[in-house]
Amino acid sequence: MLYTGKGDNGTSKLFTTPSGERLSKTHSVFEALGTVDELNSFLGILKIKCKDFYIKENNILVGELIHEVQENLFVIQAELAGSKMSIGEDKLKKCEEIISNIENMMPPIKTFFISGGTEIAAFSDLARTITRRTERSILRAKENSIEVSPNTCAYINRLSSLFYAIARLANHQAGIEEIKPSYK
């Protein structure tokens, strides 16, 4: 059944909620769970857009990379809900290595850039901003006594950099020049 009706009064519970205690759905942990879910759903769109997009120098299919990120987001949701699961250091290091590899393929960043260019770049920039909001919501939950591992916090922070790197790479591989804001 797709519904239970138990949350009709505006409450829900977590894995670790003692003796069936229910929390308000406005609790910061549910905001964090919701933003992780939103990010994961949006990444489904980005994954489809990237199905034929490779990081050429490393022969990494970006759609497969995004699928892996989606799997990791489920681990983060489980952790937020009170499971003992968390992001391992290996996943954090892999993300950092991919970011570094992409960064080494392009000119250094000297300014902000206006989002756009290719469709993949535009969608990746949107994923970056949703990731930043997700990170803020996870940190608010942590400030409200929800346990979140340091690796999980670092990983969600790196994800925004990963999506920024993918956006830049998509434009770079398409020969599209990055445009800096005029501030006029």
CSV table of C-alpha atoms in Angstrom, one decimal:
chain,number,residue,atom,x,y,z
A,1,MET,CA,0.0,0.0,0.0
A,2,LEU,CA,1.4,3.4,-0.9
A,3,TYR,CA,0.0,5.1,2.2
A,4,THR,CA,-0.6,4.2,5.9
A,5,GLY,CA,-2.4,7.3,7.1
A,6,LYS,CA,-0.1,7.3,10.2
A,7,GLY,CA,1.4,10.7,9.2
A,8,ASP,CA,-1.9,12.4,8.6
A,9,ASN,CA,-1.5,14.3,11.9
A,10,GLY,CA,1.8,15.8,10.8
A,11,THR,CA,4.2,13.3,12.5
A,12,SER,CA,6.6,10.5,11.5
A,13,LYS,CA,9.3,8.4,13.1
A,14,LEU,CA,12.9,7.4,12.5
A,15,PHE,CA,14.7,4.1,12.9
A,16,THR,CA,16.0,5.2,16.2
A,17,THR,CA,12.8,6.8,17.6
A,18,PRO,CA,12.4,5.1,21.0
A,19,SER,CA,9.2,3.2,21.8
A,20,GLY,CA,7.5,4.4,18.6
A,21,GLU,CA,7.7,8.0,19.5
A,22,ARG,CA,6.7,10.2,16.6
A,23,LEU,CA,8.3,13.5,15.6
A,24,SER,CA,6.8,16.5,13.9
A,25,LYS,CA,7.3,16.4,10.1
A,26,THR,CA,8.6,19.9,10.5
A,27,HIS,CA,11.7,18.6,12.4
A,28,SER,CA,14.9,19.5,10.7
A,29,VAL,CA,15.7,15.8,10.1
A,30,PHE,CA,12.7,15.4,7.8
A,31,GLU,CA,13.7,18.6,6.0
A,32,ALA,CA,17.2,17.0,5.5
A,33,LEU,CA,15.6,13.7,4.4
A,34,GLY,CA,13.4,15.6,1.9
A,35,THR,CA,16.2,17.6,0.4
A,36,VAL,CA,18.3,14.5,-0.1
A,37,ASP,CA,15.3,12.9,-1.8
A,38,GLU,CA,14.8,16.0,-4.0
A,39,LEU,CA,18.5,15.9,-5.0
A,40,ASN,CA,18.3,12.2,-5.8
A,41,SER,CA,15.2,12.7,-7.9
A,42,PHE,CA,16.8,15.5,-9.8
A,43,LEU,CA,19.9,13.4,-10.4
A,44,GLY,CA,17.7,11.0,-12.2
A,45,ILE,CA,17.1,13.6,-14.8
A,46,LEU,CA,20.8,14.6,-15.0
A,47,LYS,CA,21.7,10.9,-15.3
A,48,ILE,CA,19.4,10.6,-18.3
A,49,LYS,CA,20.9,13.7,-19.9
A,50,CYS,CA,24.4,12.3,-19.3
A,51,LYS,CA,23.8,8.8,-20.6
A,52,ASP,CA,26.3,9.3,-23.5
A,53,PHE,CA,28.6,11.9,-21.8
A,54,TYR,CA,32.1,10.6,-20.9
A,55,ILE,CA,35.0,12.2,-19.0
A,56,LYS,CA,37.1,11.5,-22.1
A,57,GLU,CA,40.5,11.4,-20.5
A,58,ASN,CA,39.4,8.8,-17.9
A,59,ASN,CA,36.7,7.1,-19.9
A,60,ILE,CA,34.2,7.5,-17.1
A,61,LEU,CA,30.6,7.4,-18.1
A,62,VAL,CA,29.1,10.3,-16.2
A,63,GLY,CA,25.6,8.7,-16.1
A,64,GLU,CA,27.1,5.7,-14.2
A,65,LEU,CA,29.0,8.1,-11.9
A,66,ILE,CA,25.7,9.9,-11.1
A,67,HIS,CA,24.0,6.5,-10.5
A,68,GLU,CA,26.7,5.8,-7.9
A,69,VAL,CA,26.1,9.2,-6.3
A,70,GLN,CA,22.4,8.3,-6.1
A,71,GLU,CA,23.2,5.1,-4.3
A,72,ASN,CA,25.3,7.0,-1.9
A,73,LEU,CA,22.4,9.4,-1.2
A,74,PHE,CA,20.3,6.5,-0.1
A,75,VAL,CA,23.1,5.7,2.4
A,76,ILE,CA,23.0,9.3,3.6
A,77,GLN,CA,19.2,9.1,4.0
A,78,ALA,CA,19.5,5.9,6.0
A,79,GLU,CA,22.1,7.5,8.3
A,80,LEU,CA,19.9,10.6,8.8
A,81,ALA,CA,17.0,8.2,9.8
A,82,GLY,CA,19.2,6.6,12.5
A,83,SER,CA,20.8,3.7,10.7
A,84,LYS,CA,24.4,2.8,11.4
A,85,MET,CA,25.2,3.2,7.7
A,86,SER,CA,27.4,6.2,6.7
A,87,ILE,CA,29.6,7.2,3.8
A,88,GLY,CA,32.9,5.5,3.9
A,89,GLU,CA,36.2,7.3,3.4
A,90,ASP,CA,36.7,5.3,0.1
A,91,LYS,CA,33.6,7.0,-1.4
A,92,LEU,CA,34.8,10.4,-0.3
A,93,LYS,CA,38.3,9.8,-1.7
A,94,LYS,CA,36.9,8.6,-5.0
A,95,CYS,CA,34.8,11.7,-5.4
A,96,GLU,CA,37.8,13.9,-4.6
A,97,GLU,CA,39.9,12.0,-7.2
A,98,ILE,CA,37.3,12.5,-9.9
A,99,ILE,CA,37.0,16.2,-9.1
A,100,SER,CA,40.8,16.6,-9.2
A,101,ASN,CA,41.1,14.7,-12.5
A,102,ILE,CA,38.4,16.9,-14.1
A,103,GLU,CA,40.0,20.1,-12.7
A,104,ASN,CA,43.4,19.1,-14.2
A,105,MET,CA,41.8,18.9,-17.7
A,106,MET,CA,40.7,22.5,-17.7
A,107,PRO,CA,42.0,26.1,-17.3
A,108,PRO,CA,42.2,27.2,-13.7
A,109,ILE,CA,39.2,29.1,-12.2
A,110,LYS,CA,39.9,32.8,-11.8
A,111,THR,CA,36.3,34.1,-11.5
A,112,PHE,CA,32.7,33.1,-11.2
A,113,PHE,CA,30.9,31.9,-14.4
A,114,ILE,CA,27.4,32.4,-15.6
A,115,SER,CA,25.5,29.0,-15.7
A,116,GLY,CA,24.6,27.7,-19.1
A,117,GLY,CA,26.3,26.6,-22.2
A,118,THR,CA,25.4,23.0,-22.9
A,119,GLU,CA,22.3,21.4,-21.5
A,120,ILE,CA,24.4,19.0,-19.3
A,121,ALA,CA,26.3,22.0,-17.9
A,122,ALA,CA,23.1,23.8,-17.1
A,123,PHE,CA,21.6,20.8,-15.4
A,124,SER,CA,24.8,20.1,-13.5
A,125,ASP,CA,24.8,23.7,-12.2
A,126,LEU,CA,21.3,23.2,-10.9
A,127,ALA,CA,22.4,19.9,-9.3
A,128,ARG,CA,25.2,21.9,-7.6
A,129,THR,CA,22.8,24.4,-6.1
A,130,ILE,CA,20.3,21.7,-4.9
A,131,THR,CA,23.3,19.9,-3.4
A,132,ARG,CA,24.3,23.1,-1.5
A,133,ARG,CA,20.7,23.4,-0.1
A,134,THR,CA,20.9,19.7,0.8
A,135,GLU,CA,24.1,20.2,2.6
A,136,ARG,CA,22.7,23.1,4.6
A,137,SER,CA,19.6,21.0,5.6
A,138,ILE,CA,21.9,18.1,6.8
A,139,LEU,CA,24.0,20.5,8.9
A,140,ARG,CA,20.8,22.0,10.5
A,141,ALA,CA,19.7,18.4,11.4
A,142,LYS,CA,23.2,17.8,12.8
A,143,GLU,CA,22.9,21.0,14.9
A,144,ASN,CA,19.6,19.5,16.2
A,145,SER,CA,21.3,16.4,17.6
A,146,ILE,CA,20.9,14.1,14.5
A,147,GLU,CA,24.1,12.1,14.2
A,148,VAL,CA,25.9,12.6,10.9
A,149,SER,CA,29.4,11.3,10.3
A,150,PRO,CA,32.2,13.6,9.3
A,151,ASN,CA,32.7,11.6,6.1
A,152,THR,CA,29.0,12.1,5.2
A,153,CYS,CA,29.3,15.9,5.8
A,154,ALA,CA,32.5,16.0,3.7
A,155,TYR,CA,31.0,13.9,0.9
A,156,ILE,CA,27.9,16.1,0.5
A,157,ASN,CA,30.2,19.1,0.4
A,158,ARG,CA,32.3,17.5,-2.3
A,159,LEU,CA,29.3,16.7,-4.4
A,160,SER,CA,28.6,20.3,-5.1
A,161,SER,CA,32.2,20.6,-6.4
A,162,LEU,CA,31.7,17.4,-8.5
A,163,PHE,CA,28.7,18.9,-10.2
A,164,TYR,CA,30.5,22.2,-10.8
A,165,ALA,CA,33.4,20.2,-12.3
A,166,ILE,CA,31.0,18.3,-14.5
A,167,ALA,CA,29.3,21.5,-15.7
A,168,ARG,CA,32.7,23.1,-16.6
A,169,LEU,CA,33.8,19.9,-18.3
A,170,ALA,CA,30.6,19.6,-20.4
A,171,ASN,CA,31.2,23.1,-21.7
A,172,HIS,CA,34.9,22.6,-22.2
A,173,GLN,CA,34.5,19.4,-24.2
A,174,ALA,CA,31.8,21.1,-26.3
A,175,GLY,CA,34.1,24.0,-27.0
A,176,ILE,CA,31.9,26.5,-25.2
A,177,GLU,CA,33.6,29.4,-23.6
A,178,GLU,CA,32.8,30.1,-19.9
A,179,ILE,CA,31.3,33.5,-19.5
A,180,LYS,CA,32.1,35.6,-16.4
A,181,PRO,CA,29.5,38.0,-15.0
A,182,SER,CA,29.9,41.6,-16.0
A,183,TYR,CA,28.7,43.0,-12.6
A,184,LYS,CA,27.1,45.9,-14.4
